[in-house]
Short mmCIF file of C-alpha atoms and ligand atoms in Angstrom, two decimals:
data_model
loop_
_atom_site.label_atom_id
_atom_site.label_comp_id
_atom_site.label_asym_id
_atom_site.label_seq_id
_atom_site.Cartn_x
_atom_site.Cartn_y
_atom_site.Cartn_z
CA MET A 1 6.90 -2.28 -19.81
CA ILE A 2 7.95 1.27 -18.94
CA ILE A 3 5.81 3.87 -20.76
CA PRO A 4 7.86 7.05 -21.32
CA LYS A 5 5.94 10.33 -21.60
CA THR A 6 6.34 13.12 -24.14
CA ARG A 7 7.22 16.64 -22.95
CA GLU A 8 3.55 17.60 -23.40
CA GLU A 9 2.41 14.63 -21.33
CA ILE A 10 4.91 15.48 -18.61
CA GLU A 11 3.47 19.01 -18.42
CA LEU A 12 -0.01 17.52 -18.04
CA MET A 13 1.31 15.27 -15.28
CA ARG A 14 2.79 18.32 -13.58
CA GLU A 15 -0.75 19.77 -13.47
CA SER A 16 -2.06 16.60 -11.84
CA ALA A 17 0.79 16.54 -9.33
CA LEU A 18 0.30 20.24 -8.50
CA ILE A 19 -3.35 19.70 -7.65
CA VAL A 20 -2.27 17.09 -5.11
CA SER A 21 0.49 19.39 -3.82
CA LYS A 22 -2.07 22.17 -3.30
CA THR A 23 -4.45 19.73 -1.60
CA LEU A 24 -1.71 18.75 0.87
CA GLY A 25 -0.99 22.45 1.41
CA MET A 26 -4.65 23.10 2.20
CA LEU A 27 -4.67 20.15 4.61
CA ALA A 28 -1.50 21.37 6.34
CA SER A 29 -3.48 24.27 7.83
CA GLU A 30 -6.26 21.91 8.97
CA VAL A 31 -4.23 19.18 10.69
CA LYS A 32 -4.57 19.82 14.43
CA PRO A 33 -5.69 18.10 17.61
CA GLY A 34 -9.44 17.34 17.66
CA VAL A 35 -9.89 17.15 13.88
CA THR A 36 -11.05 13.82 12.44
CA THR A 37 -9.44 12.20 9.44
CA LEU A 38 -12.87 11.80 7.85
CA TYR A 39 -13.39 15.58 8.03
CA LEU A 40 -10.02 16.13 6.33
CA ASP A 41 -10.99 13.57 3.71
CA LYS A 42 -14.17 15.50 2.82
CA LEU A 43 -12.21 18.76 2.60
CA ALA A 44 -9.73 17.13 0.23
CA GLU A 45 -12.43 15.65 -1.99
CA GLU A 46 -14.15 19.04 -2.36
CA PHE A 47 -10.84 20.79 -3.00
CA ILE A 48 -9.82 18.34 -5.73
CA ARG A 49 -13.21 18.55 -7.48
CA ASP A 50 -13.18 22.37 -7.22
CA HIS A 51 -9.88 22.27 -9.12
CA GLY A 52 -11.43 20.34 -11.99
CA ALA A 53 -9.87 17.02 -11.04
CA ILE A 54 -11.11 13.66 -9.76
CA PRO A 55 -9.98 12.05 -6.51
CA GLY A 56 -7.49 9.42 -7.67
CA PHE A 57 -7.86 6.88 -4.86
CA LEU A 58 -11.66 6.94 -4.39
CA GLY A 59 -12.88 3.63 -5.81
CA LEU A 60 -9.42 2.59 -7.01
CA TYR A 61 -9.16 -1.13 -6.16
CA ASN A 62 -12.39 -0.32 -4.22
CA PHE A 63 -10.67 2.05 -1.76
CA PRO A 64 -13.54 3.92 -0.01
CA ASN A 65 -12.10 7.44 0.35
CA THR A 66 -10.13 10.30 -1.20
CA LEU A 67 -7.19 10.17 1.21
CA CYS A 68 -5.18 7.39 2.77
CA MET A 69 -4.84 8.58 6.38
CA SER A 70 -2.32 6.64 8.42
CA PRO A 71 -1.63 7.85 11.97
CA ASN A 72 1.31 6.80 14.15
CA ALA A 73 1.99 3.05 13.76
CA GLN A 74 -0.03 2.89 10.54
CA VAL A 75 2.35 2.75 7.59
CA VAL A 76 0.01 3.46 4.67
CA HIS A 77 -3.52 2.83 3.32
CA GLY A 78 -5.32 3.84 6.54
CA ILE A 79 -9.02 4.55 6.02
CA PRO A 80 -10.35 7.94 7.23
CA ASN A 81 -12.63 7.69 10.28
CA ASN A 82 -14.24 9.70 13.07
CA ASN A 83 -11.39 9.38 15.57
CA PRO A 84 -9.98 12.83 16.38
CA LEU A 85 -6.27 13.46 15.97
CA GLU A 86 -4.45 14.03 19.25
CA GLU A 87 -1.57 16.25 20.30
CA GLY A 88 1.67 14.36 19.67
CA ASP A 89 0.29 12.17 16.87
CA ILE A 90 1.79 11.97 13.42
CA ILE A 91 -0.47 11.51 10.41
CA SER A 92 0.71 10.30 7.01
CA ILE A 93 -1.57 11.69 4.32
CA ASP A 94 -1.37 10.14 0.86
CA CYS A 95 -3.43 11.78 -1.87
CA GLY A 96 -4.11 11.11 -5.54
CA ALA A 97 -5.86 13.11 -8.25
CA ILE A 98 -6.65 12.59 -11.92
CA LYS A 99 -6.64 15.47 -14.37
CA ASN A 100 -6.40 15.22 -18.17
CA GLU A 101 -6.41 11.43 -17.65
CA PHE A 102 -3.11 11.50 -15.74
CA TYR A 103 -2.55 10.68 -12.10
CA GLY A 104 -0.78 12.69 -9.45
CA ASP A 105 0.21 10.77 -6.29
CA HIS A 106 1.88 12.49 -3.41
CA ALA A 107 2.27 12.07 0.36
CA TYR A 108 3.48 13.92 3.47
CA THR A 109 3.66 12.96 7.14
CA PHE A 110 2.44 15.78 9.39
CA ALA A 111 3.07 16.39 13.08
CA VAL A 112 -0.08 17.05 15.12
CA GLY A 113 0.98 19.78 17.56
CA GLU A 114 4.20 19.06 19.42
CA ILE A 115 5.71 15.61 18.82
CA ASP A 116 8.42 13.58 20.49
CA PRO A 117 11.91 14.59 19.23
CA GLU A 118 12.61 10.96 18.30
CA VAL A 119 9.54 10.91 16.08
CA GLU A 120 10.50 14.28 14.63
CA LYS A 121 13.83 12.70 13.70
CA LEU A 122 12.05 9.82 11.95
CA LEU A 123 10.11 12.32 9.83
CA GLN A 124 13.22 14.30 9.01
CA VAL A 125 15.31 11.26 8.02
CA THR A 126 12.49 9.76 5.96
CA LYS A 127 12.08 13.00 4.00
CA GLU A 128 15.85 13.26 3.52
CA SER A 129 15.83 9.71 2.17
CA LEU A 130 13.23 10.72 -0.41
CA TYR A 131 15.65 13.29 -1.87
CA VAL A 132 18.61 10.93 -1.54
CA GLY A 133 16.60 8.49 -3.68
CA ILE A 134 15.43 11.10 -6.20
CA ARG A 135 19.07 12.15 -6.74
CA GLU A 136 19.80 8.63 -8.07
CA PHE A 137 16.90 8.75 -10.56
CA LYS A 138 19.04 9.78 -13.52
CA ALA A 139 20.27 8.57 -16.89
CA GLY A 140 22.56 5.54 -16.68
CA ASN A 141 21.16 4.42 -13.33
CA ARG A 142 18.77 1.60 -12.53
CA VAL A 143 15.91 0.93 -10.13
CA GLY A 144 18.28 -0.67 -7.62
CA ASP A 145 20.36 2.52 -7.35
CA VAL A 146 17.42 4.50 -5.96
CA GLY A 147 16.42 1.75 -3.56
CA TYR A 148 19.98 1.24 -2.38
CA ALA A 149 20.41 4.94 -1.59
CA ILE A 150 17.14 5.18 0.37
CA GLN A 151 17.82 1.98 2.31
CA LYS A 152 21.37 2.99 3.19
CA HIS A 153 20.30 6.42 4.44
CA CYS A 154 17.52 5.06 6.67
CA GLU A 155 19.30 1.99 8.00
CA ALA A 156 22.23 4.21 9.07
CA HIS A 157 19.74 5.63 11.60
CA GLY A 158 18.61 2.16 12.69
CA TYR A 159 15.21 2.42 11.00
CA GLY A 160 13.26 -0.37 9.32
CA VAL A 161 12.73 -0.06 5.57
CA VAL A 162 9.38 -1.56 4.58
CA ARG A 163 9.81 -4.29 1.96
CA ASP A 164 6.22 -5.25 1.16
CA LEU A 165 5.18 -1.88 -0.30
CA VAL A 166 7.05 0.04 -2.97
CA GLY A 167 6.99 3.12 -5.20
CA HIS A 168 5.97 2.81 -8.84
CA GLY A 169 5.77 4.21 -12.34
CA LEU A 170 2.96 6.74 -12.79
CA GLY A 171 0.91 7.91 -15.76
CA ARG A 172 -2.53 7.17 -17.16
CA LYS A 173 -2.49 4.39 -14.60
CA MET A 174 -1.81 4.85 -10.91
CA HIS A 175 0.62 1.94 -10.88
CA GLU A 176 2.79 1.51 -13.96
CA ASP A 177 6.10 -0.18 -14.51
CA PRO A 178 8.59 -0.21 -12.92
CA ASN A 179 8.17 -0.98 -9.22
CA MET A 180 10.43 1.35 -7.25
CA PRO A 181 11.44 -0.41 -4.01
CA ASN A 182 12.98 1.59 -1.16
CA TYR A 183 15.68 -1.05 -0.84
CA GLY A 184 17.93 -2.71 -3.37
CA ARG A 185 21.34 -3.28 -4.83
CA ARG A 186 23.36 -0.85 -6.88
CA GLY A 187 23.28 -1.39 -10.63
CA ARG A 188 20.39 -3.88 -10.45
CA GLY A 189 16.91 -3.74 -11.92
CA LYS A 190 15.40 -1.90 -14.87
CA LYS A 191 17.36 0.89 -16.51
CA PHE A 192 15.87 4.38 -16.37
CA ILE A 193 14.76 5.90 -19.67
CA GLU A 194 14.17 9.50 -20.73
CA GLY A 195 10.58 10.65 -20.21
CA MET A 196 9.62 8.07 -17.60
CA VAL A 197 7.69 9.28 -14.55
CA VAL A 198 7.82 7.59 -11.15
CA ALA A 199 6.39 8.02 -7.67
CA ILE A 200 9.26 7.64 -5.20
CA GLU A 201 7.91 7.02 -1.71
CA PRO A 202 9.97 5.79 1.21
CA MET A 203 7.88 4.13 3.94
CA ILE A 204 10.17 4.01 6.96
CA ASN A 205 9.55 2.49 10.39
CA MET A 206 11.16 3.65 13.61
CA GLY A 207 11.48 0.01 14.65
CA VAL A 208 11.36 -3.23 12.69
CA LYS A 209 10.75 -3.34 8.94
CA GLU A 210 7.98 -5.95 9.24
CA ILE A 211 4.36 -4.96 8.82
CA LYS A 212 0.92 -6.44 9.40
CA PHE A 213 -2.54 -5.75 8.03
CA LEU A 214 -5.68 -4.73 9.88
CA ARG A 215 -8.79 -6.82 9.29
CA ASP A 216 -10.25 -4.02 7.13
CA GLY A 217 -8.04 -5.45 4.38
CA TRP A 218 -6.38 -2.05 3.79
CA THR A 219 -4.61 -0.59 6.79
CA VAL A 220 -0.91 -1.47 7.00
CA LEU A 221 0.66 -1.26 10.48
CA THR A 222 4.15 -1.70 11.85
CA LYS A 223 4.53 -5.13 13.42
CA ASP A 224 6.08 -3.71 16.61
CA GLY A 225 3.59 -0.85 16.98
CA LYS A 226 6.27 1.84 16.62
CA PRO A 227 5.63 4.89 14.39
CA SER A 228 6.13 4.96 10.64
CA ALA A 229 6.64 7.84 8.19
CA HIS A 230 5.86 8.27 4.49
CA PHE A 231 6.88 10.98 2.02
CA GLU A 232 6.22 10.79 -1.72
CA HIS A 233 7.07 12.88 -4.80
CA ASP A 234 6.29 12.47 -8.49
CA VAL A 235 9.44 12.76 -10.60
CA ALA A 236 10.08 12.79 -14.37
CA LEU A 237 13.36 11.94 -16.07
CA VAL A 238 14.08 15.01 -18.25
CA ASN A 239 17.40 15.63 -20.01
CA GLY A 240 18.74 12.64 -18.10
CA LYS A 241 18.02 14.32 -14.76
CA PRO A 242 15.27 14.10 -12.13
CA GLU A 243 12.63 16.81 -12.50
CA LEU A 244 10.14 17.19 -9.64
CA LEU A 245 6.52 17.43 -10.74
CA SER A 246 5.06 17.64 -7.23
CA THR A 247 6.11 20.13 -4.56
CA PHE A 248 5.89 20.53 -0.78
CA LYS A 249 5.96 24.32 -1.27
CA TYR A 250 2.28 24.74 -0.33
CA VAL A 251 2.71 22.63 2.80
CA TYR A 252 5.73 24.71 3.80
CA GLU A 253 3.87 27.97 3.14
CA ALA A 254 1.06 26.80 5.41
CA LEU A 255 3.46 25.67 8.15
CA GLY A 256 5.85 28.63 7.88
CA ILE A 257 8.81 26.41 6.92
CA GLU A 258 11.69 27.80 4.81
CA SER A 259 13.24 25.20 2.52
CA ASN A 260 15.32 25.02 -0.64
CA GLU A 261 15.36 21.20 -0.67
CA GLU A 262 13.58 21.01 -4.05
CA ASP A 263 15.74 23.54 -5.93
CA GLU A 264 18.22 21.01 -7.31
CA PHE A 265 15.38 19.04 -8.93
CA ARG A 266 13.94 21.90 -10.99
CA GLN A 267 15.14 22.57 -14.51
CA ALA A 268 14.60 25.99 -16.02
MG1 MG B 1 0.74 7.83 -2.77
MG1 MG B 2 2.41 6.05 -4.81
#
C-alpha cells in the first residue's frame, strides 16, 4: 500500500534528504586516489551524527556500515574496506540518514581522478536517465512509465539495465510501496498519487544487465566485470508534479560543476 505524505511530512523528508545531500557533498571533496572507502565511511557517519541524524543504513537488514561503497564493477551494496581508491576508478556512494523518523536515501557515482571517456559516458547517461525517469513521475502516470523511460534512454546507448534491484517508496521506512523498477512498460503498474515519495535510482551497467553476488552476501557485481553506475534522488509528488527533495548541489559545489539540471523539479 502506498503511504502518501502530508505537506508537513514532505518538508521533514526534505530535511532528511538534505542531510544526505550534504554528506555526499562533503565526500565529494574527499574522494581521491589513496583514500580508503572505510575512511570515507567514518567521515560520513560523523557528519550525519553531527547534523542530528542517524545513519540510515547502519544495522538496516544487518548492513555493517554507514555507506554502501561500490567501486567499478560493483553495482550497489559494496561494504567499505581498507582498499585505497585508485586513479581511474569510479565509486558509487549510496547514503541514508534518518531525521524526525523519516529516511533520506541518495546516491552518486564519483570519478576518482581522470577516468576513461567511455566510463565518463556511462556516468553521464546514467545520471541523464535519472532525470528522464523523474520527469515521468507525475499525476496520471504509473510506475511503468518511469521504468520505461529510464530503460529506453540507457538501452539506446547499449547499456544493461539491472533488473534484480529497483527503486522504492520512501518514508518512515527505507523501503515502502511501490517498487520503482528502472525498466517497464508504459501505462503499467501502480498509479502515482499526490503526496507519495519515491527514491528513483537507475543502476546501469556498461555491459550486460546480469549481476552476481559476492560471498559476503551483500556486494552486487556486474556478471561481465564491466563498470556500473548508480545515481539516486528522493522525489515527492506535489501538485501533480515531481518535486526533488534531495540535491546534487553540494557535490557540484565541491567539484566546481555548473548545472541547472534540477531546476525543472523545484516548485516555488
Ligand atoms: Mg540508496
Ligand atoms: Mg534507494
